[in-house]
């Protein structure tokens, strides 16, 4: 399974080490957020890796909603609990970090699941700066460049069919609603197979600590992000 290098399974639990989570973020998602750096003392396992592990272990349903309710630190023991209502991923002390609702047909076709995971997380990893920066510019706001905080809140999708071997994901709409120092970015995406529409979905991100838009400060943050990416790609 292509997710094997990015987690460990032992006695019914899952664990994601900092190097494993960091490798998934950079190699699969193209996400170079410093919070996913293996050496970061505040390391947080990528939400997209939890999403991928749920699909791989529990199957892909035609309608699914994922709500991220807590951060996962390095090496935390995680339990994946299935029920008729859905799936819950929780820590060993019972604290949920991901809640999943699902309905409709279910497939365990690993070819389709891998295709959807790879395409979706690659799309998801491009949210900053390609999608979020233009949205902030339009609204005249920006996140704190010294302590940027963007929280993965939830994601949902619907698939009209589960018999396609390869699914592509592309941005369809984007908007940012600002409420004081908090913003909610909603990104709509379409799902296609061989160029034909097979479904749609939406992702919501929470932007905290918003402030007035300062072009130079935001440009500096984007340049630092590009520097982190270049350093990672160069193996530094």
Coordinates of N, CA and C in Angstrom, one line a residue:
X1 N 0.8 -1.2 0.0 CA 0.0 0.0 0.0 C 0.9 1.2 0.0
X2 N 0.5 2.2 -0.8 CA 1.4 3.4 -1.0 C 1.5 4.2 0.3
X3 N 0.6 4.0 1.3 CA 0.7 4.8 2.5 C 1.6 4.2 3.6
X4 N 2.1 3.0 3.3 CA 2.9 2.3 4.3 C 4.1 3.1 4.8
X5 N 4.8 3.8 3.9 CA 5.9 4.5 4.4 C 5.6 5.7 5.4
X6 N 4.3 6.1 5.4 CA 3.9 7.3 6.1 C 3.2 7.1 7.4
X7 N 3.2 5.8 7.9 CA 2.6 5.6 9.2 C 3.0 4.2 9.7
X8 N 2.7 3.9 10.9 CA 3.0 2.5 11.5 C 1.7 2.0 12.1
X9 N 1.5 0.7 11.9 CA 0.3 0.1 12.5 C 0.8 -0.9 13.5
X10 N 0.2 -0.9 14.8 CA 0.7 -1.8 15.8 C -0.4 -2.0 16.8
X11 N -0.8 -3.3 17.0 CA -1.8 -3.6 18.0 C -3.1 -2.8 17.8
X12 N -3.5 -2.7 16.5 CA -4.8 -2.0 16.2 C -4.7 -0.5 16.2
X13 N -3.6 0.1 16.5 CA -3.5 1.5 16.5 C -2.6 2.0 15.4
X14 N -2.7 3.3 15.1 CA -1.9 3.9 14.1 C -1.0 4.9 14.8
X15 N 0.2 5.1 14.3 CA 1.1 6.1 14.7 C 1.7 6.8 13.5
X16 N 1.9 8.1 13.6 CA 2.5 8.9 12.6 C 3.7 9.6 13.2
X17 N 4.9 9.2 12.9 CA 6.1 9.9 13.4 C 6.2 11.2 12.7
X18 N 7.0 12.1 13.3 CA 7.3 13.4 12.6 C 7.9 13.2 11.2
X19 N 9.0 12.3 11.1 CA 9.5 12.1 9.7 C 8.5 11.6 8.8
X20 N 7.6 10.7 9.2 CA 6.6 10.1 8.3 C 5.6 11.2 7.9
X21 N 5.1 12.0 8.8 CA 4.1 13.0 8.5 C 4.8 14.1 7.6
X22 N 6.0 14.4 7.9 CA 6.7 15.4 7.1 C 6.9 14.9 5.6
X23 N 7.3 13.7 5.5 CA 7.5 13.1 4.2 C 6.3 13.1 3.4
X24 N 5.1 12.7 4.0 CA 3.9 12.7 3.2 C 3.5 14.1 2.8
X25 N 3.6 15.1 3.7 CA 3.3 16.5 3.4 C 4.1 17.0 2.2
X26 N 5.4 16.7 2.2 CA 6.3 17.2 1.1 C 6.2 16.4 -0.2
X27 N 6.3 15.1 0.0 CA 6.4 14.2 -1.2 C 5.1 13.9 -1.9
X28 N 4.0 13.9 -1.2 CA 2.7 13.5 -1.8 C 1.8 14.8 -1.9
X29 N 1.7 15.6 -0.9 CA 0.8 16.7 -0.9 C 1.5 18.0 -1.5
X30 N 2.8 18.0 -1.5 CA 3.5 19.3 -2.0 C 3.2 20.4 -1.0
X31 N 3.1 20.1 0.3 CA 2.7 21.0 1.3 C 4.0 21.3 2.2
X32 N 4.5 22.5 2.2 CA 5.7 22.9 2.9 C 5.5 23.8 4.1
X33 N 4.3 23.7 4.7 CA 4.0 24.4 5.9 C 5.0 23.9 7.0
X34 N 5.7 24.9 7.6 CA 6.7 24.5 8.7 C 6.1 23.7 9.8
X35 N 4.8 23.7 10.0 CA 4.2 22.9 11.1 C 4.3 21.4 10.8
X36 N 4.6 21.1 9.6 CA 4.8 19.7 9.2 C 6.2 19.3 9.1
X37 N 7.1 20.2 9.5 CA 8.6 19.9 9.5 C 8.9 18.9 10.6
X38 N 9.7 17.9 10.3 CA 10.0 16.9 11.3 C 10.7 17.4 12.5
X39 N 11.4 18.5 12.3 CA 12.2 19.1 13.4 C 11.4 20.2 14.2
X40 N 10.2 20.5 13.8 CA 9.4 21.5 14.4 C 8.9 21.0 15.8
X41 N 9.2 21.6 16.9 CA 8.7 21.2 18.2 C 7.2 21.2 18.3
X42 N 6.5 22.0 17.4 CA 5.1 22.0 17.4 C 4.5 21.2 16.2
X43 N 5.2 20.2 15.8 CA 4.8 19.4 14.7 C 3.4 18.9 14.8
X44 N 2.7 18.9 13.7 CA 1.3 18.4 13.6 C 1.2 17.5 12.4
X45 N 0.7 16.3 12.5 CA 0.5 15.4 11.4 C -0.5 16.0 10.4
X46 N -0.2 15.9 9.1 CA -1.1 16.5 8.1 C -2.5 15.9 8.2
X47 N -3.5 16.8 8.1 CA -4.9 16.3 8.1 C -5.1 15.5 6.8
X48 N -4.5 15.8 5.7 CA -4.7 15.0 4.5 C -4.2 13.6 4.7
X49 N -3.2 13.4 5.5 CA -2.7 12.0 5.8 C -3.8 11.2 6.6
X50 N -4.4 11.9 7.5 CA -5.5 11.2 8.3 C -6.6 10.9 7.3
X51 N -7.0 11.8 6.4 CA -8.0 11.6 5.4 C -7.6 10.3 4.6
X52 N -6.4 10.3 4.1 CA -5.9 9.2 3.3 C -6.0 7.8 4.0
X53 N -5.6 7.8 5.3 CA -5.6 6.6 6.0 C -7.0 6.1 6.3
X54 N -8.0 7.0 6.5 CA -9.4 6.6 6.7 C -9.9 5.9 5.4
X55 N -9.6 6.5 4.2 CA -10.1 5.9 3.0 C -9.4 4.5 2.8
X56 N -8.1 4.4 3.1 CA -7.4 3.2 2.8 C -7.9 2.1 3.8
X57 N -8.2 2.4 5.0 CA -8.6 1.4 6.0 C -10.1 1.1 6.0
X58 N -10.9 2.1 5.6 CA -12.4 1.9 5.8 C -13.1 2.0 4.5
X59 N -12.5 2.3 3.4 CA -13.1 2.3 2.1 C -13.6 3.7 1.7
X60 N -13.9 3.8 0.5 CA -14.4 5.1 -0.1 C -15.9 5.0 -0.3
X61 N -16.6 5.9 0.3 CA -18.1 6.0 0.1 C -18.4 7.1 -0.9
X62 N -19.6 7.0 -1.5 CA -19.9 7.9 -2.5 C -20.2 9.3 -2.0
X63 N -20.6 9.4 -0.7 CA -20.7 10.7 0.0 C -20.0 10.7 1.3
X64 N -19.1 11.6 1.5 CA -18.3 11.6 2.8 C -18.1 13.1 3.2
X65 N -18.1 13.2 4.5 CA -17.8 14.5 5.2 C -16.7 14.3 6.2
X66 N -15.7 15.1 6.2 CA -14.6 15.0 7.2 C -14.5 16.2 8.0
X67 N -14.6 16.1 9.3 CA -14.4 17.3 10.2 C -13.2 17.0 11.1
X68 N -12.3 18.0 11.0 CA -11.0 17.9 11.8 C -11.2 18.6 13.1
X69 N -11.1 17.8 14.2 CA -11.5 18.4 15.5 C -10.3 18.5 16.4
X70 N -9.1 18.1 16.0 CA -8.0 18.2 16.9 C -6.7 17.9 16.2
X71 N -5.6 18.5 16.7 CA -4.3 18.3 16.1 C -3.7 17.0 16.6
X72 N -2.9 16.4 15.8 CA -2.2 15.1 16.1 C -0.7 15.3 16.2
X73 N -0.1 15.1 17.4 CA 1.3 15.3 17.5 C 2.1 14.1 17.1
X74 N 3.4 14.2 17.1 CA 4.2 13.2 16.6 C 4.1 11.9 17.4
X75 N 3.9 10.8 16.8 CA 3.9 9.5 17.5 C 2.7 9.2 18.3
X76 N 1.6 10.0 18.3 CA 0.5 9.8 19.1 C -0.2 8.5 18.6
X77 N -0.7 7.7 19.6 CA -1.4 6.5 19.2 C -2.8 6.8 18.8
X78 N -3.3 6.3 17.7 CA -4.6 6.7 17.1 C -5.4 5.4 16.9
X79 N -6.7 5.5 17.3 CA -7.6 4.4 17.1 C -8.6 4.9 16.0
X80 N -8.9 4.0 15.0 CA -9.8 4.2 14.0 C -11.1 3.4 14.3
X81 N -12.2 4.1 14.6 CA -13.4 3.4 15.1 C -14.5 3.5 14.0
X82 N -15.0 2.4 13.5 CA -16.0 2.4 12.5 C -17.4 2.1 13.1
X83 N -18.4 2.7 12.6 CA -19.8 2.4 13.0 C -20.7 2.6 11.8
X84 N -22.0 2.4 12.0 CA -22.9 2.6 10.9 C -23.0 4.0 10.5
X85 N -22.8 4.9 11.4 CA -22.9 6.4 11.2 C -21.6 6.9 10.5
X86 N -20.5 6.2 10.6 CA -19.3 6.8 10.0 C -18.0 6.2 10.7
X87 N -17.0 7.1 10.8 CA -15.7 6.8 11.3 C -15.3 7.9 12.2
X88 N -14.6 7.5 13.3 CA -14.0 8.5 14.2 C -12.5 8.0 14.4
X89 N -11.6 9.0 14.3 CA -10.2 8.8 14.6 C -10.0 9.5 15.9
X90 N -9.5 8.8 16.9 CA -9.3 9.4 18.2 C -8.0 9.0 18.8
X91 N -7.5 9.8 19.7 CA -6.2 9.4 20.4 C -6.5 8.4 21.5
X92 N -5.4 7.8 22.0 CA -5.6 6.7 23.0 C -6.4 7.1 24.2
X93 N -6.4 8.4 24.5 CA -7.2 8.9 25.7 C -8.7 9.2 25.3
X94 N -9.1 8.9 24.1 CA -10.5 9.1 23.7 C -10.8 10.5 23.1
X95 N -9.8 11.3 22.8 CA -10.0 12.6 22.2 C -10.1 12.5 20.7
X96 N -11.3 12.8 20.1 CA -11.4 12.7 18.7 C -10.6 13.8 17.9
X97 N -10.0 13.4 16.8 CA -9.2 14.4 16.0 C -9.8 14.4 14.6
X98 N -10.6 13.4 14.2 CA -11.3 13.5 12.9 C -12.6 12.7 13.0
X99 N -13.6 13.3 12.6 CA -15.0 12.7 12.6 C -15.4 12.6 11.1
X100 N -15.9 11.4 10.7 CA -16.3 11.2 9.3 C -17.7 10.7 9.2
X101 N -18.5 11.4 8.4 CA -19.8 10.9 8.1 C -19.8 10.3 6.7
X102 N -20.5 9.2 6.4 CA -20.5 8.6 5.1 C -21.8 8.0 4.8
X103 N -22.2 7.9 3.5 CA -23.4 7.3 3.1 C -23.2 6.9 1.6
X104 N -24.2 6.1 1.2 CA -24.1 5.6 -0.2 C -23.2 4.4 -0.4
X105 N -23.0 4.0 -1.6 CA -22.2 2.9 -1.9 C -20.7 3.0 -1.4
X106 N -20.1 1.9 -1.1 CA -18.7 1.9 -0.6 C -17.9 1.0 -1.5
X107 N -16.7 1.5 -1.8 CA -15.7 0.6 -2.6 C -14.4 0.6 -1.8
X108 N -13.7 -0.5 -1.9 CA -12.4 -0.7 -1.4 C -11.4 -0.9 -2.5
X109 N -11.7 -0.4 -3.7 CA -10.8 -0.5 -4.8 C -9.6 0.4 -4.6
X110 N -8.4 -0.2 -4.3 CA -7.3 0.6 -3.9 C -6.7 1.4 -5.0
X111 N -7.0 1.1 -6.3 CA -6.5 1.9 -7.4 C -7.3 3.2 -7.4
X112 N -8.6 3.2 -7.3 CA -9.4 4.4 -7.2 C -9.1 5.2 -6.0
X113 N -8.9 4.5 -4.8 CA -8.6 5.3 -3.6 C -7.3 6.0 -3.7
X114 N -6.3 5.3 -4.2 CA -5.0 5.9 -4.3 C -5.0 7.1 -5.3
X115 N -5.8 7.0 -6.4 CA -5.9 8.1 -7.4 C -6.5 9.3 -6.7
X116 N -7.7 9.1 -6.0 CA -8.4 10.2 -5.4 C -7.5 10.8 -4.3
X117 N -6.8 10.0 -3.5 CA -6.0 10.6 -2.5 C -4.9 11.4 -3.1
X118 N -4.1 10.9 -4.0 CA -3.0 11.6 -4.6 C -3.5 12.9 -5.3
X119 N -4.6 12.8 -6.0 CA -5.0 14.0 -6.7 C -5.6 15.1 -5.7
X120 N -6.4 14.6 -4.7 CA -6.9 15.5 -3.8 C -5.9 16.2 -2.9
X121 N -4.9 15.4 -2.4 CA -4.0 16.0 -1.5 C -3.0 17.0 -2.2
X122 N -2.7 16.7 -3.5 CA -1.9 17.6 -4.3 C -2.7 18.9 -4.5
X123 N -4.0 18.8 -4.7 CA -4.8 20.0 -4.8 C -4.8 20.8 -3.5
X124 N -5.0 20.0 -2.4 CA -5.0 20.6 -1.1 C -3.7 21.3 -0.7
X125 N -2.6 20.7 -1.1 CA -1.3 21.2 -0.8 C -1.0 22.6 -1.4
X126 N -1.8 22.9 -2.5 CA -1.5 24.1 -3.2 C -2.4 25.3 -2.7
X127 N -3.2 25.1 -1.6 CA -4.0 26.1 -1.1 C -3.3 27.4 -0.8
X128 N -2.1 27.3 -0.2 CA -1.2 28.4 0.1 C 0.0 28.2 -0.7
X129 N 0.4 29.3 -1.5 CA -0.2 30.6 -1.6 C -1.1 30.8 -2.7
X130 N -1.3 29.8 -3.6 CA -1.9 30.0 -4.9 C -3.4 30.4 -4.8
X131 N -4.1 29.9 -3.8 CA -5.5 30.2 -3.7 C -5.8 31.2 -2.6
X132 N -5.2 31.0 -1.4 CA -5.5 31.9 -0.3 C -5.0 33.3 -0.4
X133 N -3.8 33.5 -1.0 CA -3.2 34.8 -1.1 C -4.1 35.7 -2.0
X134 N -4.6 35.3 -3.2 CA -5.5 36.2 -3.9 C -6.8 36.5 -3.2
X135 N -7.3 35.5 -2.4 CA -8.5 35.7 -1.6 C -8.3 36.8 -0.6
X136 N -7.1 36.7 0.1 CA -6.8 37.7 1.1 C -6.7 39.1 0.5
X137 N -6.0 39.2 -0.6 CA -5.8 40.5 -1.3 C -7.2 41.1 -1.7
X138 N -8.1 40.2 -2.2 CA -9.4 40.7 -2.5 C -10.2 41.3 -1.4
X139 N -10.0 40.7 -0.2 CA -10.7 41.1 1.0 C -10.0 42.2 1.8
X140 N -8.8 42.5 1.4 CA -8.0 43.5 2.1 C -7.5 43.1 3.5
X141 N -7.3 41.8 3.7 CA -6.8 41.2 4.9 C -5.6 40.3 4.7
X142 N -5.0 39.9 5.8 CA -3.9 38.9 5.7 C -3.7 38.2 7.0
X143 N -3.2 37.0 7.0 CA -2.8 36.3 8.2 C -1.6 36.9 8.8
X144 N -1.3 36.6 10.1 CA -0.1 37.2 10.7 C 1.1 36.6 10.1
X145 N 2.0 37.4 9.4 CA 3.1 36.8 8.7 C 4.2 36.2 9.6
X146 N 4.2 36.6 10.9 CA 5.1 36.0 11.9 C 4.7 34.7 12.5
X147 N 3.3 34.6 12.6 CA 2.8 33.4 13.1 C 1.6 33.0 12.3
X148 N 1.8 32.6 11.1 CA 0.6 32.3 10.2 C -0.1 31.1 10.7
X149 N -1.5 31.2 10.8 CA -2.3 30.1 11.3 C -3.5 29.9 10.3
X150 N -3.4 28.8 9.6 CA -4.5 28.4 8.8 C -4.9 27.0 9.2
X151 N -6.2 26.8 9.6 CA -6.7 25.5 10.2 C -7.6 24.8 9.2
X152 N -7.3 23.5 9.0 CA -8.1 22.7 8.1 C -9.3 22.3 8.9
X153 N -10.5 22.8 8.5 CA -11.7 22.6 9.3 C -12.5 21.4 8.9
X154 N -12.9 21.4 7.6 CA -13.7 20.3 7.1 C -13.6 20.1 5.6
X155 N -14.0 19.0 5.1 CA -14.1 18.7 3.7 C -15.2 17.7 3.4
X156 N -15.8 17.9 2.3 CA -16.9 16.9 1.9 C -16.8 16.7 0.4
X157 N -17.3 15.6 0.0 CA -17.5 15.3 -1.5 C -18.6 14.3 -1.8
X158 N -19.0 14.4 -3.0 CA -20.0 13.4 -3.5 C -19.5 12.9 -4.8
X159 N -19.5 11.6 -5.0 CA -19.1 10.9 -6.2 C -20.3 10.3 -6.9
X160 N -20.6 10.5 -8.1 CA -21.7 10.0 -8.8 C -21.5 8.5 -9.2
X161 N -20.2 8.1 -9.3 CA -19.9 6.7 -9.6 C -18.6 6.3 -9.0
X162 N -18.4 5.0 -8.7 CA -17.3 4.5 -8.1 C -16.5 3.5 -8.9
X163 N -16.8 3.5 -10.2 CA -16.2 2.5 -11.1 C -15.1 3.1 -12.0
X164 N -14.6 4.3 -11.7 CA -13.6 4.9 -12.5 C -12.2 4.7 -11.9
X165 N -11.2 4.3 -12.7 CA -9.9 4.0 -12.1 C -9.1 5.2 -11.7
X166 N -9.4 6.4 -12.3 CA -8.6 7.6 -12.1 C -9.5 8.8 -12.0
X167 N -9.3 9.5 -10.9 CA -10.2 10.7 -10.7 C -9.3 11.9 -10.6
X168 N -9.7 13.0 -11.2 CA -8.9 14.2 -11.2 C -9.7 15.3 -10.3
X169 N -8.9 16.2 -9.7 CA -9.5 17.2 -8.8 C -9.1 18.6 -9.3
X170 N -10.0 19.5 -9.4 CA -9.7 20.9 -9.9 C -10.5 21.9 -9.1
X171 N -10.0 23.0 -8.9 CA -10.7 24.1 -8.2 C -11.8 24.6 -9.1
X172 N -13.0 24.8 -8.5 CA -14.2 25.3 -9.2 C -14.6 26.7 -8.7
X173 N -14.5 26.9 -7.4 CA -14.9 28.2 -6.8 C -14.1 28.5 -5.5
X174 N -14.0 29.7 -5.2 CA -13.3 30.1 -3.9 C -13.9 31.4 -3.4
X175 N -14.0 31.4 -2.1 CA -14.5 32.7 -1.4 C -13.9 32.7 0.0
X176 N -13.8 34.0 0.5 CA -13.3 34.2 1.8 C -14.3 35.1 2.6
X177 N -14.9 34.6 3.6 CA -15.8 35.4 4.5 C -15.0 35.9 5.7
X178 N -15.0 37.2 5.9 CA -14.2 37.7 7.0 C -15.1 38.2 8.1
X179 N -14.8 37.8 9.3 CA -15.6 38.2 10.5 C -14.6 38.6 11.6
X180 N -14.2 39.9 11.6 CA -13.2 40.4 12.5 C -11.9 39.9 12.2
X181 N -11.3 39.2 13.2 CA -9.9 38.7 13.0 C -10.0 37.2 12.5
X182 N -11.1 36.7 12.2 CA -11.3 35.4 11.8 C -11.9 35.3 10.3
X183 N -11.4 34.4 9.6 CA -11.9 34.3 8.2 C -12.2 32.8 7.9
X184 N -13.2 32.6 7.0 CA -13.5 31.2 6.6 C -13.4 31.2 5.1
X185 N -12.4 30.4 4.6 CA -12.2 30.2 3.2 C -12.9 28.9 2.8
X186 N -13.8 29.1 1.8 CA -14.5 27.9 1.2 C -14.1 27.7 -0.2
X187 N -13.6 26.5 -0.5 CA -13.0 26.1 -1.8 C -13.8 25.0 -2.4
X188 N -14.5 25.3 -3.5 CA -15.3 24.2 -4.2 C -14.4 23.6 -5.2
X189 N -14.5 22.3 -5.3 CA -13.7 21.6 -6.4 C -14.6 20.6 -7.1
X190 N -14.2 20.3 -8.3 CA -14.9 19.3 -9.1 C -14.1 18.1 -9.3
X191 N -14.8 17.0 -9.4 CA -14.1 15.7 -9.6 C -14.5 15.2 -11.0
X192 N -13.5 14.8 -11.8 CA -13.7 14.3 -13.2 C -12.9 13.0 -13.4
X193 N -13.4 12.3 -14.4 CA -12.7 11.0 -14.8 C -12.7 11.0 -16.3
X194 N -11.5 11.0 -16.9 CA -11.4 11.0 -18.4 C -12.1 12.3 -19.0
X195 N -12.0 13.4 -18.2 CA -12.6 14.6 -18.7 C -14.0 14.8 -18.4
X196 N -14.7 13.7 -17.9 CA -16.1 13.8 -17.7 C -16.4 14.0 -16.2
X197 N -17.4 14.9 -15.8 CA -17.7 15.1 -14.4 C -18.2 13.9 -13.7
X198 N -17.7 13.6 -12.5 CA -18.2 12.5 -11.8 C -18.5 12.9 -10.3
X199 N -18.4 14.1 -10.0 CA -18.7 14.6 -8.6 C -18.2 15.9 -8.3
X200 N -18.4 16.3 -7.1 CA -18.0 17.7 -6.6 C -17.7 17.6 -5.1
X201 N -17.0 18.6 -4.6 CA -16.8 18.7 -3.2 C -16.4 20.1 -2.7
X202 N -16.2 20.2 -1.5 CA -15.8 21.5 -0.9 C -14.9 21.4 0.3
X203 N -14.0 22.3 0.5 CA -13.1 22.3 1.6 C -13.2 23.7 2.3
X204 N -13.2 23.6 3.7 CA -13.2 24.9 4.4 C -12.0 25.0 5.3
X205 N -11.4 26.2 5.3 CA -10.2 26.5 6.0 C -10.6 27.7 6.9
X206 N -10.0 27.7 8.2 CA -10.2 28.8 9.1 C -8.9 29.6 9.2
X207 N -9.0 30.9 8.9 CA -7.8 31.8 9.0 C -7.9 32.6 10.3
X208 N -7.0 32.5 11.1 CA -7.0 33.2 12.4 C -6.0 34.3 12.5
X209 N -6.3 35.3 13.4 CA -5.4 36.4 13.5 C -5.3 37.3 12.3
X210 N -6.4 37.5 11.7 CA -6.4 38.4 10.5 C -6.1 39.9 10.8
X211 N -5.4 40.5 10.0 CA -5.1 41.9 10.1 C -5.2 42.6 8.8
X212 N -5.1 43.9 8.8 CA -5.2 44.7 7.5 C -4.1 44.2 6.5
X213 N -4.5 44.2 5.3 CA -3.6 43.8 4.2 C -2.4 44.7 4.1
X214 N -1.2 44.1 4.1 CA 0.1 44.9 3.9 C 0.8 44.2 2.8
X215 N 0.9 44.7 1.6 CA 1.5 44.0 0.5 C 2.9 43.5 0.7
X216 N 3.7 44.3 1.3 CA 5.1 43.9 1.5 C 5.2 42.8 2.5
X217 N 4.4 42.9 3.6 CA 4.5 41.8 4.6 C 4.0 40.5 4.0
X218 N 2.9 40.5 3.3 CA 2.4 39.3 2.7 C 3.3 38.7 1.7
X219 N 3.9 39.6 0.9 CA 4.9 39.2 -0.1 C 6.1 38.5 0.6
X220 N 6.5 39.1 1.7 CA 7.6 38.5 2.5 C 7.3 37.1 2.9
X221 N 6.0 36.9 3.4 CA 5.6 35.5 3.8 C 5.6 34.5 2.7
X222 N 5.1 35.0 1.5 CA 5.1 34.1 0.3 C 6.5 33.8 -0.1
X223 N 7.4 34.7 0.0 CA 8.8 34.5 -0.4 C 9.5 33.5 0.6
X224 N 9.1 33.6 1.9 CA 9.7 32.7 2.9 C 9.2 31.3 2.7
X225 N 7.9 31.2 2.3 CA 7.3 29.9 2.0 C 8.0 29.3 0.8
X226 N 8.3 30.1 -0.2 CA 9.0 29.6 -1.4 C 10.4 29.2 -1.0
X227 N 11.0 29.9 -0.1 CA 12.3 29.5 0.4 C 12.3 28.1 1.1
X228 N 11.3 27.9 2.0 CA 11.1 26.6 2.7 C 11.0 25.5 1.7
X229 N 10.2 25.8 0.7 CA 10.0 24.8 -0.4 C 11.2 24.4 -1.1
X230 N 12.0 25.5 -1.5 CA 13.2 25.3 -2.3 C 14.2 24.5 -1.4
X231 N 14.3 24.9 -0.1 CA 15.3 24.2 0.7 C 14.9 22.7 0.9
X232 N 13.6 22.4 1.0 CA 13.2 21.0 1.2 C 13.5 20.2 -0.1
X233 N 13.2 20.8 -1.2 CA 13.4 20.1 -2.5 C 14.9 19.9 -2.8
X234 N 15.7 20.8 -2.2 CA 17.1 20.7 -2.4 C 17.8 19.7 -1.4
X235 N 16.9 19.2 -0.5 CA 17.4 18.3 0.5 C 18.1 18.9 1.7
X236 N 17.9 20.2 1.9 CA 18.6 20.9 3.0 C 17.9 20.6 4.3

